[in-house]
Coordinates of C-alpha atoms and ligand atoms in Angstrom, one line a residue:
X144 CA 0.0 0.0 0.0
X145 CA 1.1 3.6 -0.6
X146 CA 0.2 6.2 1.9
X147 CA 0.8 9.9 1.4
X148 CA 0.6 12.2 4.4
X149 CA 1.9 15.5 5.7
X150 CA 3.8 14.1 8.6
X151 CA 5.1 10.6 9.4
X152 CA 6.1 9.9 13.1
X153 CA 8.0 6.8 13.8
X154 CA 7.5 5.8 17.5
X155 CA 4.8 6.3 20.1
X156 CA 6.7 7.2 23.2
X157 CA 6.8 10.7 24.8
X158 CA 8.7 12.2 21.9
X159 CA 6.4 11.0 19.1
X160 CA 3.1 11.6 21.0
X161 CA 4.1 15.1 22.2
X162 CA 5.0 16.0 18.6
X163 CA 1.8 14.5 17.2
X164 CA -0.4 16.6 19.5
X165 CA 1.3 19.8 18.4
X166 CA 1.4 18.9 14.7
X167 CA -2.2 17.9 14.6
X168 CA -3.1 21.6 14.7
X169 CA -1.9 22.1 11.1
X170 CA -1.3 18.7 9.5
X171 CA -2.5 15.2 8.8
X172 CA -0.3 12.9 11.0
X173 CA 0.5 9.2 10.8
X174 CA 2.2 7.5 13.7
X175 CA 3.7 4.0 13.1
X176 CA 4.9 2.0 16.1
X177 CA 6.4 -1.4 16.0
X178 CA 4.5 -3.1 18.9
X179 CA 1.6 -2.1 21.1
X180 CA 1.1 1.7 21.3
X181 CA 2.2 2.0 24.9
X182 CA 5.3 -0.2 24.6
X183 CA 8.2 2.2 24.9
X184 CA 11.0 3.3 27.3
X185 CA 8.7 6.1 28.3
X186 CA 6.2 3.6 29.7
X187 CA 8.9 2.3 32.2
X188 CA 10.2 5.6 33.4
X189 CA 10.1 5.8 37.1
X190 CA 11.8 8.7 38.8
X191 CA 10.1 11.6 36.9
X192 CA 10.8 14.8 35.0
X193 CA 13.3 17.4 36.2
X194 CA 12.0 21.0 36.3
X195 CA 12.4 24.1 38.3
X196 CA 9.2 24.4 40.3
X197 CA 10.2 24.9 43.9
X198 CA 10.6 28.4 45.4
X199 CA 14.1 27.5 46.7
X200 CA 15.2 26.4 43.2
X201 CA 16.1 28.5 40.1
X202 CA 17.1 28.0 36.4
X203 CA 20.7 28.8 37.1
X204 CA 21.0 25.9 39.6
X205 CA 19.4 23.3 37.2
X206 CA 21.6 24.6 34.4
X207 CA 24.7 24.3 36.6
X208 CA 23.8 20.7 37.7
X209 CA 23.2 19.7 34.1
X210 CA 26.5 21.2 32.9
X211 CA 28.4 19.6 35.7
X212 CA 27.1 16.1 34.9
X213 CA 27.8 16.7 31.2
X214 CA 31.5 17.0 32.0
X215 CA 32.3 19.8 29.5
X216 CA 30.4 18.5 26.5
X217 CA 27.0 20.1 27.0
X218 CA 25.9 22.8 24.6
X219 CA 25.2 25.6 27.0
X220 CA 22.6 27.4 24.9
X221 CA 20.7 24.1 24.5
X222 CA 20.9 23.5 28.3
X223 CA 19.5 27.0 29.0
X224 CA 16.8 26.6 26.4
X225 CA 15.5 23.2 27.6
X226 CA 15.6 24.1 31.3
X227 CA 13.7 27.4 30.9
X228 CA 11.0 25.6 28.9
X229 CA 10.6 22.9 31.6
X230 CA 7.8 24.4 33.8
X231 CA 5.7 25.2 30.7
X232 CA 5.9 21.6 29.5
X233 CA 4.9 20.3 33.0
X234 CA 1.9 22.6 32.9
X235 CA 1.0 21.3 29.4
X236 CA 1.1 17.7 30.6
X237 CA -1.1 18.6 33.5
X238 CA -3.6 20.3 31.1
X239 CA -3.9 17.2 29.0
X240 CA -4.7 15.2 32.2
X241 CA -1.4 13.8 33.7
X242 CA -1.8 13.2 37.4
X243 CA 1.4 13.9 39.2
X244 CA 2.0 13.2 42.9
X245 CA 1.1 16.1 45.2
X246 CA 1.9 17.2 48.7
X247 CA -0.8 17.5 51.4
X248 CA -1.3 21.2 50.5
X249 CA -1.9 20.4 46.8
X250 CA 1.4 21.4 45.4
X251 CA 3.5 19.2 43.1
X252 CA 5.6 16.8 45.1
X253 CA 9.2 17.2 44.2
X254 CA 11.7 14.3 44.6
X255 CA 15.5 14.3 44.5
X256 CA 17.9 12.4 42.3
X257 CA 21.6 12.0 41.8
X258 CA 23.5 15.2 40.7
X259 CA 20.6 17.5 41.5
X260 CA 21.3 20.2 44.1
X261 CA 17.5 20.7 44.8
X262 CA 14.4 18.7 44.9
X263 CA 13.0 19.2 41.4
X264 CA 11.7 15.8 40.1
X265 CA 8.0 16.0 39.2
X266 CA 6.7 12.5 39.3
X267 CA 3.7 10.2 39.6
X268 CA 4.8 8.0 42.5
X269 CA 7.3 5.6 40.9
X270 CA 5.3 5.1 37.7
X271 CA 5.8 8.5 36.1
X272 CA 6.3 7.2 32.5
X273 CA 3.2 5.0 32.6
X274 CA 1.1 8.0 33.7
X275 CA 2.5 10.3 31.1
X276 CA 2.1 7.7 28.3
X277 CA -1.5 7.1 29.4
X278 CA -2.4 10.8 29.4
X279 CA -0.7 11.4 26.0
X280 CA -2.3 8.4 24.3
X281 CA -5.7 9.4 25.8
X282 CA -5.3 12.8 24.2
X283 CA -4.1 11.3 20.8
X284 CA -7.2 9.1 20.6
X285 CA -9.4 12.2 20.7
X286 CA -7.8 13.8 17.7
X287 CA -9.3 12.8 14.3
X288 CA -6.4 13.7 12.0
X289 CA -3.9 11.5 13.9
X290 CA -3.8 7.9 12.7
X291 CA -1.9 5.6 15.0
X292 CA -0.8 2.2 13.5
X293 CA 0.4 -0.5 15.9
X294 CA 2.6 -3.4 14.8
X295 CA 4.1 -1.3 12.0
X296 CA 7.9 -1.5 11.9
X297 CA 9.8 1.2 10.0
X298 CA 12.6 -0.4 8.0
X299 CA 14.4 2.4 6.3
X300 CA 14.0 6.1 5.6
X301 CA 13.2 7.0 2.0
X302 CA 16.0 9.1 0.5
X303 CA 17.8 9.7 -2.8
X304 CA 19.2 6.2 -2.2
X305 CA 15.9 4.6 -3.3
X306 CA 15.5 6.5 -6.6
X307 CA 16.3 4.8 -9.8
X308 CA 18.6 6.0 -11.2
X309 CA 20.0 7.4 -7.9
X310 CA 19.7 11.1 -8.0
X311 CA 22.7 12.4 -6.2
X312 CA 23.2 15.7 -7.9
X313 CA 23.8 17.6 -4.6
X314 CA 25.4 16.4 -1.4
X315 CA 22.2 17.4 0.6
X316 CA 20.1 14.3 1.3
X317 CA 16.3 14.6 1.6
X318 CA 13.9 12.4 3.5
X319 CA 10.5 11.6 1.9
X320 CA 9.1 9.1 4.4
X321 CA 9.8 5.5 5.2
X322 CA 9.3 1.9 4.2
X323 CA 7.2 0.3 6.9
X324 CA 6.7 -3.4 7.5
X325 CA 3.1 -4.3 8.6
X326 CA 3.8 -7.2 10.9
X327 CA 0.2 -8.5 10.9
X328 CA -0.3 -8.5 7.2
X329 CA 3.4 -9.3 6.4
X330 CA 3.7 -6.6 3.7
X331 CA 5.8 -3.5 3.4
X332 CA 4.0 -0.2 2.9
X333 CA 5.5 3.0 1.3
X334 CA 4.8 6.0 3.5
X335 CA 5.5 9.2 1.6
X336 CA 5.6 12.2 3.9
X337 CA 6.6 15.9 3.6
X338 CA 8.2 15.7 7.0
X339 CA 9.3 12.6 9.0
X340 CA 10.1 12.4 12.7
X341 CA 12.3 9.7 14.2
X342 CA 11.1 9.2 17.7
X343 CA 12.2 5.6 18.1
X344 CA 13.8 5.8 21.5
X345 CA 16.9 4.0 22.9
X346 CA 19.2 1.1 22.2
X347 CA 19.7 -0.6 25.6
X348 CA 18.9 -4.0 24.0
X349 CA 22.4 -3.9 22.3
X350 CA 23.8 -4.7 25.8
X351 CA 23.4 -8.0 27.7
X352 CA 22.1 -6.3 30.8
X353 CA 19.7 -3.4 30.4
X354 CA 16.8 -1.6 31.9
X355 CA 15.3 -1.0 28.5
X356 CA 12.3 -3.1 27.2
X357 CA 12.7 -5.3 24.0
X358 CA 11.6 -2.5 21.6
X359 CA 14.9 -0.6 22.4
X360 CA 17.0 -2.0 19.6
X361 CA 18.4 1.3 18.3
X362 CA 16.3 1.3 15.0
X363 CA 16.3 5.0 14.6
X364 CA 20.0 5.5 15.2
X365 CA 20.7 2.8 12.6
X366 CA 18.1 4.1 10.0
X367 CA 19.6 7.6 10.2
X368 CA 23.1 6.3 10.0
X369 CA 22.3 4.2 6.9
X370 CA 20.7 7.2 5.3
X371 CA 23.8 9.3 5.9
X372 CA 22.8 11.5 8.8
X373 CA 25.4 13.0 11.2
X374 CA 25.5 11.0 14.4
X375 CA 27.2 12.1 17.6
X376 CA 28.6 11.0 20.9
X377 CA 27.6 7.3 20.6
X378 CA 30.3 6.3 23.1
X379 CA 28.4 7.9 26.0
X380 CA 26.2 5.1 27.1
X381 CA 24.7 5.6 30.5
X382 CA 24.7 2.7 32.9
X383 CA 22.1 3.0 35.7
X384 CA 23.8 2.0 39.0
X385 CA 20.8 0.2 40.5
X386 CA 19.0 -2.5 38.5
X387 CA 17.6 -5.4 40.5
X388 CA 20.0 -8.4 40.5
X389 CA 18.1 -11.6 39.9
X390 CA 20.1 -14.8 40.4
X391 CA 17.7 -16.9 38.4
X392 CA 17.3 -14.5 35.5
X393 CA 17.8 -16.0 32.0
X394 CA 20.7 -14.1 30.8
X395 CA 19.9 -14.8 27.1
X396 CA 16.4 -13.3 27.6
X397 CA 15.6 -9.8 26.2
X398 CA 13.5 -9.2 29.3
X399 CA 14.9 -6.0 30.9
X400 CA 16.4 -5.8 34.4
X401 CA 13.9 -4.2 36.8
X402 CA 15.0 -0.7 37.7
X403 CA 15.3 0.5 41.3
X404 CA 14.8 4.2 40.7
X405 CA 17.4 6.8 41.6
X406 CA 14.7 8.5 43.6
X407 CA 15.2 5.6 46.1
X408 CA 18.7 7.0 46.8
X409 CA 17.2 10.5 46.7
X410 CA 14.9 9.3 49.5
X411 CA 18.0 8.4 51.5
X412 CA 18.8 4.7 50.6
X413 CA 22.4 3.6 51.2
X414 CA 24.6 1.4 49.0
X415 CA 26.3 -1.4 51.0
X416 CA 28.8 -4.1 50.2
X417 CA 27.8 -7.7 50.9
X418 CA 29.3 -7.4 54.3
X419 CA 27.1 -4.4 55.1
X420 CA 29.8 -1.7 54.8
X421 CA 28.9 1.6 53.1
X422 CA 31.4 2.6 50.4
X423 CA 30.1 5.6 48.3
X424 CA 31.7 8.2 50.5
X425 CA 35.1 6.9 49.4
X426 CA 34.4 7.9 45.8
X427 CA 32.5 11.2 46.0
X428 CA 31.6 13.7 48.8
X429 CA 27.9 13.4 47.5
X430 CA 28.1 9.7 48.2
X431 CA 24.9 8.0 47.0
X432 CA 23.7 11.2 45.3
X433 CA 26.8 11.6 43.0
X434 CA 26.0 11.5 39.3
X435 CA 25.3 8.1 37.8
X436 CA 28.7 7.6 36.0
X437 CA 30.5 7.9 39.4
X438 CA 28.1 5.6 41.3
X439 CA 28.1 3.0 38.5
X440 CA 31.9 3.0 38.2
X441 CA 32.2 2.8 42.0
X442 CA 29.9 -0.3 42.1
X443 CA 31.8 -1.9 39.2
X444 CA 35.1 -1.3 40.9
X445 CA 33.9 -2.8 44.2
X446 CA 32.4 -5.8 42.4
X447 CA 35.6 -6.5 40.5
X448 CA 37.6 -6.2 43.8
X449 CA 35.4 -8.5 45.8
X450 CA 34.3 -10.9 43.1
X451 CA 30.7 -10.5 44.3
X452 CA 27.8 -10.4 41.9
X453 CA 25.9 -7.5 43.4
X454 CA 25.9 -4.8 46.0
X455 CA 23.0 -3.9 48.3
X456 CA 20.7 -0.9 48.4
X457 CA 19.4 -0.4 51.9
X458 CA 16.1 1.4 52.8
X459 CA 15.3 -0.6 55.9
X460 CA 16.0 2.2 58.3
X461 CA 13.3 4.4 56.7
X462 CA 9.6 4.6 57.7
X463 CA 7.7 1.6 56.3
X464 CA 4.6 3.5 55.3
X465 CA 6.6 6.2 53.6
X466 CA 8.5 3.7 51.6
X467 CA 5.3 2.0 50.4
X468 CA 3.6 5.2 49.7
X469 CA 6.5 6.7 47.6
X470 CA 7.5 3.5 45.8
X471 CA 4.5 1.3 45.5
X472 CA 5.6 -0.3 42.2
X473 CA 9.1 -1.1 43.4
X474 CA 7.7 -2.4 46.7
X475 CA 5.3 -4.8 44.8
X476 CA 7.8 -5.9 42.2
X477 CA 10.4 -6.7 44.8
X478 CA 7.9 -8.5 47.0
X479 CA 7.1 -10.8 44.0
X480 CA 10.8 -11.8 44.2
X481 CA 10.5 -12.4 48.0
X482 CA 12.3 -9.1 48.8
X483 CA 10.5 -7.0 51.3
X484 CA 12.3 -3.6 50.8
X485 CA 11.0 -2.3 54.1
X486 CA 13.0 -5.2 55.9
X487 CA 15.5 -6.6 53.4
X488 CA 18.5 -5.2 51.5
X489 CA 17.9 -5.0 47.7
X490 CA 20.6 -6.7 45.6
X491 CA 21.5 -4.4 42.7
X492 CA 23.9 -4.2 39.7
X493 CA 24.5 -1.5 37.0
X494 CA 22.8 -2.0 33.6
X495 CA 22.8 -0.2 30.3
X496 CA 20.1 2.5 30.6
X497 CA 20.3 5.5 28.2
X498 CA 22.1 6.7 25.0
X499 CA 23.4 10.2 25.5
X500 CA 24.4 10.4 21.8
X501 CA 22.3 10.0 18.7
X502 CA 21.2 11.7 15.6
X503 CA 22.6 15.3 15.7
X504 CA 19.9 18.0 15.7
X505 CA 19.6 21.7 16.0
X506 CA 17.3 23.5 18.4
X507 CA 14.3 22.6 16.2
X508 CA 15.0 18.9 16.2
X509 CA 16.2 19.2 12.5
X510 CA 18.8 16.6 11.5
X511 CA 21.4 16.9 8.8
X512 CA 19.0 15.4 6.4
X513 CA 16.4 17.8 4.9
X514 CA 12.9 17.3 6.4
X515 CA 14.0 14.6 8.8
X516 CA 13.6 15.4 12.5
X517 CA 14.7 13.5 15.5
X518 CA 13.5 14.0 19.1
X519 CA 13.7 12.0 22.3
X520 CA 16.3 9.5 23.1
X521 CA 17.3 8.9 19.5
X522 CA 18.5 12.5 19.2
X523 CA 21.7 14.2 20.2
X524 CA 20.7 17.8 21.0
X525 CA 23.6 18.9 23.1
X526 CA 21.7 18.8 26.4
X527 CA 23.4 15.8 28.0
X528 CA 27.1 16.1 26.9
X529 CA 29.1 13.3 28.3
X530 CA 26.6 12.2 30.9
X531 CA 22.9 12.8 31.3
X532 CA 21.6 14.3 34.6
X533 CA 18.8 12.1 36.0
X534 CA 15.3 12.9 34.7
X535 CA 16.4 15.3 32.1
X536 CA 15.5 13.0 29.2
X537 CA 11.7 13.1 29.4
X538 CA 12.1 16.9 29.7
X539 CA 14.3 17.0 26.6
X540 CA 11.8 14.9 24.6
X541 CA 8.9 17.3 25.5
X542 CA 10.7 20.5 24.6
X543 CA 12.3 19.4 21.4
X544 CA 9.1 17.7 20.1
X545 CA 7.3 20.9 20.6
X546 CA 9.9 23.0 18.7
X547 CA 10.3 20.4 16.0
X548 CA 6.5 20.6 15.4
X549 CA 6.8 24.5 15.1
X550 CA 9.5 24.0 12.4
X551 CA 7.4 21.5 10.4
X552 CA 4.5 24.0 10.5
X553 CA 6.8 26.4 8.7
X554 CA 7.9 23.8 6.2
X555 CA 4.4 22.8 5.3
X556 CA 3.1 26.4 5.1
X557 CA 6.0 27.5 2.9
X558 CA 6.0 24.3 0.9
X559 CA 9.7 23.7 1.7
X560 CA 9.6 20.1 0.4
X561 CA 10.0 18.6 -3.0
X562 CA 8.8 15.0 -3.3
X563 CA 10.1 13.5 -6.5
X564 CA 8.3 11.2 -8.9
X565 CA 9.3 7.6 -9.1
X566 CA 9.7 6.5 -5.5
X567 CA 9.5 2.8 -5.9
X568 CA 7.6 0.4 -3.7
X569 CA 9.5 -2.3 -1.7
X570 CA 10.3 -5.6 -3.3
X571 CA 10.9 -8.6 -1.0
X572 CA 11.9 -11.9 -2.7
X573 CA 13.8 -13.5 0.2
X574 CA 13.0 -16.6 2.2
X575 CA 13.4 -17.3 6.0
X576 CA 14.6 -20.8 6.8
X577 CA 14.6 -22.3 10.3
X578 CA 18.4 -22.3 10.2
X579 CA 18.4 -18.6 9.5
X580 CA 16.1 -18.0 12.4
X581 CA 18.5 -19.7 14.7
X582 CA 21.5 -17.8 13.3
X583 CA 19.6 -14.5 13.7
X584 CA 19.0 -15.2 17.4
X585 CA 22.6 -16.3 18.0
X586 CA 24.0 -13.2 16.4
X587 CA 21.8 -11.1 18.5
X588 CA 23.2 -12.7 21.7
X589 CA 26.8 -12.3 20.4
X590 CA 26.3 -8.6 19.9
X591 CA 24.9 -8.1 23.4
X592 CA 27.9 -10.0 24.9
X593 CA 30.4 -8.0 22.8
X594 CA 29.1 -4.7 24.0
X595 CA 28.7 -5.7 27.6
X596 CA 32.2 -7.3 27.8
X597 CA 34.2 -4.8 25.7
X598 CA 32.3 -1.5 25.5
X599 CA 30.9 -1.4 29.0
X600 CA 31.4 0.7 32.1
X601 CA 35.2 0.4 31.9
X602 CA 36.9 0.1 28.5
X603 CA 40.5 -0.3 27.2
X604 CA 42.2 -0.1 23.8
X605 CA 42.4 -3.8 23.6
X606 CA 38.8 -4.4 24.5
X607 CA 37.6 -1.8 22.0
X608 CA 39.7 -3.2 19.2
X609 CA 38.3 -6.7 19.9
X610 CA 34.8 -5.2 19.8
X611 CA 35.3 -3.5 16.5
X612 CA 36.9 -6.6 14.9
X613 CA 34.0 -8.8 16.0
X614 CA 31.4 -6.2 15.0
X615 CA 32.8 -6.1 11.5
X616 CA 32.6 -9.9 11.1
X617 CA 29.1 -10.1 12.4
X618 CA 28.1 -7.2 10.1
X619 CA 29.3 -9.1 7.0
X620 CA 27.2 -12.1 8.1
X621 CA 24.1 -10.1 8.9
X622 CA 24.3 -8.2 5.7
X623 CA 24.2 -11.4 3.7
X624 CA 21.4 -12.8 5.8
X625 CA 19.4 -9.5 5.4
X626 CA 19.7 -9.6 1.7
X627 CA 18.7 -13.2 1.4
X628 CA 16.0 -13.4 4.1
X629 CA 12.4 -12.6 3.9
X630 CA 11.6 -9.4 5.9
X631 CA 10.9 -10.2 9.6
X632 CA 11.1 -8.2 12.8
X633 CA 14.0 -10.4 13.9
X634 CA 16.2 -9.8 10.9
X635 CA 15.4 -6.0 10.9
X636 CA 16.3 -5.7 14.6
X637 CA 19.5 -7.7 14.2
X638 CA 20.5 -5.4 11.2
X639 CA 19.9 -2.4 13.4
X640 CA 21.6 -3.8 16.5
X641 CA 24.8 -4.5 14.5
X642 CA 24.8 -1.0 13.0
X643 CA 24.4 0.5 16.5
X644 CA 27.0 -1.8 18.1
X645 CA 29.5 -0.7 15.4
X646 CA 28.7 3.0 16.0
X647 CA 29.2 2.7 19.7
X648 CA 32.5 0.7 19.5
X649 CA 33.8 3.0 16.7
X650 CA 33.0 6.2 18.5
X651 CA 34.5 4.8 21.8
X652 CA 37.7 4.0 19.9
X653 CA 37.9 7.6 18.6
X654 CA 37.8 9.2 22.1
X655 CA 41.3 8.7 23.5
X656 CA 40.6 10.1 27.0
X657 CA 38.2 9.4 29.9
X658 CA 35.3 11.8 30.3
X659 CA 31.8 11.4 31.7
X660 CA 30.4 8.0 30.8
X661 CA 33.4 7.0 28.7
X662 CA 36.2 5.5 30.8
X663 CA 39.2 4.0 29.1
X664 CA 41.9 2.6 31.4
X665 CA 44.6 3.4 28.8
X666 CA 43.7 7.1 28.9
X667 CA 42.4 7.6 32.5
X668 CA 42.6 11.5 32.3
X669 CA 40.5 14.1 30.5
X670 CA 42.2 15.6 27.5
X671 CA 40.6 19.0 27.0
X672 CA 43.1 20.0 24.4
X673 CA 42.0 17.3 21.9
X674 CA 38.6 16.1 23.1
X675 CA 36.5 18.9 24.4
X676 CA 34.1 18.4 21.5
X677 CA 31.5 15.9 20.4
X678 CA 32.5 12.7 18.5
X679 CA 30.7 13.1 15.1
X680 CA 30.4 10.2 12.7
X681 CA 28.8 9.8 9.3
X682 CA 28.3 6.6 7.3
X683 CA 31.4 6.5 5.1
X684 CA 29.5 4.6 2.5
X685 CA 26.6 7.0 2.4
X686 CA 23.6 5.6 0.5
X687 CA 25.0 2.0 0.7
X688 CA 23.8 -0.5 3.2
X689 CA 26.4 -0.4 6.0
Ligands
LIG2188 P1 10.5 5.6 23.7 O1 9.6 6.0 24.8 O2 11.3 4.5 23.9 O3 9.5 5.3 22.4 C1 10.1 4.8 21.3 C2 9.0 4.3 20.4 O4 9.5 4.0 19.1 C3 8.3 3.1 20.9 O5 6.9 3.3 20.6 C4 8.8 2.0 20.0 O6 8.0 0.9 19.8 C5 8.9 2.8 18.7 N1 9.9 2.2 17.7 C6 11.2 1.9 17.9 N2 11.7 1.5 16.7 C7 10.7 1.5 15.8 C8 10.6 1.1 14.4 N3 11.7 0.6 13.7 N4 9.4 1.2 13.8 C9 8.4 1.7 14.5 N5 8.4 2.0 15.8 C10 9.5 1.9 16.4 N6 14.0 9.4 31.9 C11 13.7 10.4 32.7 O7 13.8 11.6 32.3 N7 13.1 10.2 33.9 C12 12.9 9.0 34.4 O8 12.4 8.8 35.4 C13 13.3 7.9 33.6 N8 13.2 6.6 34.0 C14 13.5 5.6 33.2 C15 13.3 4.3 33.6 C16 13.6 3.2 32.8 C17 13.4 1.8 33.2 C18 14.1 3.4 31.4 C19 14.3 2.3 30.5 C20 14.3 4.7 31.0 C21 14.0 5.8 31.9 N9 14.3 7.1 31.5 C22 13.9 8.2 32.3 C23 14.6 7.4 30.1 C24 13.4 7.8 29.3 O9 12.3 7.0 29.7 C25 13.6 7.7 27.8 O10 14.7 8.3 27.4 C26 12.4 8.3 27.1 O11 11.2 7.7 27.5 C27 12.5 8.1 25.6 O12 11.4 8.5 25.0 P2 11.2 8.4 23.4 O13 9.9 8.9 23.1 O14 12.4 9.0 22.8 O15 11.3 6.8 23.2
LIG2189 C1 15.3 6.6 37.7 O1 14.1 6.6 38.1 O2 16.3 6.3 38.4 C2 15.5 6.8 36.3 C3 15.6 8.3 36.1 C4 16.3 8.6 34.8 O3 16.7 7.7 34.0 O4 16.3 9.8 34.4

């Protein structure tokens, strides 16, 4: 089927939905999403949204905390822009029906998280993402000119690459929509759009241990890379310090590790070694409330020293009722595993959580490809630098989605698009054998192991070179499988995962220093002279399948 529309949005998390609501004022909007409409990283967000609300807080403090966490690589004008928009975005979420937690006197309840010098996390108990996603989806369902299609998997962006003969007169690449696999009907549709938004979220599933749900296979990063967009800072992968450790978990499963929110440490919880000793004060004067890179590295160091599999998070000295009232979801989930967090220590380990890098955009979410926008976790806006401050990502998604929509309004009004004749439909002649299915699943496991072992919390030149070498081999195998197989979600995700793994390992090998989330034992110091800048990469074989 061929569908022509004003705007195509790929992804139905906070970024895609916020953009859709704004764009529906002036355009016909299609949203395609690869699974159920609510299935997204957004839906699992716990802690909340950072915003300056409290009378004892101000923009300067939030800006300072964000810059400090970002370790020299934040874009200061972006930081200022996003933080100043924060309170308005919270107000908009409230207007569309989001129910945030309140204090007894009816004000927003503000929690604390690592790296924040004030209480400024707006939240809905410990289920903030679920509540925001519910409210946004509820609003979307009331808008007639938004069409939301579940089980629709975007394969590739449509660019000059697909025209026959390839029209590559100028270096500027244009995006005219995407090829989208309809999983239920098993056919590929051609979506032709004047503007396209990538809102495909994160890539945690490229790592063996992650807090991210199975949808987070980095599809948007890979699609943009293949199309020739500029991609930045892929080496800065954030590891959340406290994912629940489960001794019986199937390590091959794509099921995410359950997160124990940073708000639990903000509430006063202590990290302890297996023998009960506290250790964070040895690493940072802010102890448990130091930024995530510091806490995750400290845990990693202690685990390597002791040989233990986990450390403990201890809340047992806090009031039982307050614990249950603030963290009902964490309390229930842990209880299912026979851990009563009001009485027992919680076993925790770090897990891959968030991609600070991504598709490079300007203040309007515009990428280096004409009429292609990227917002949310897939984008690199300059807000996070070398390390994201807790709860700044939902905020970033809201602000940039709104401004990207403003920009597309101008593009549509002024007709700043030029969709060519002759965009072909997709042809799929491949077959999928049982043997290929097995190989696809094994390659996926290999990639997750490679990134975890060689491009994890602590890196070295030797480990990075191994990772790159192995990624190249797997890429060759996947490329062949992809060209010979029938289209399936499995082969598409594998193709994206190997693209993303390569980008992370390659970017990490370019940064010969340690900064923020990137720690290389061969270069333990910061090198401001050579590396006080983002790592930018672009597919060397633009318009070929990497
Ligand atoms: P997502 O919410 O992940 O949405 C991506 C969408 O794209 C999904 O609908 C997905 O199905 C779809 N998609 C992906 N690929 C394709 C494709 N090929 N075709 C079609 N559709 C596709 N951040 C905070 O600021 N505060 C928090 O408290 C917080 N807690 C978190 C807790 C957890 C457990 C996790 C995992 C993350 C947390 N984060 C938090 C990070 C934050 O949730 C994410 O960065 C944010 O939700 C990303 O929003 P998004 O809209 O960009 O992507
Ligand atoms: C958390 O609740 O710890 C996650 C917050 C975040 O990732 O910003």
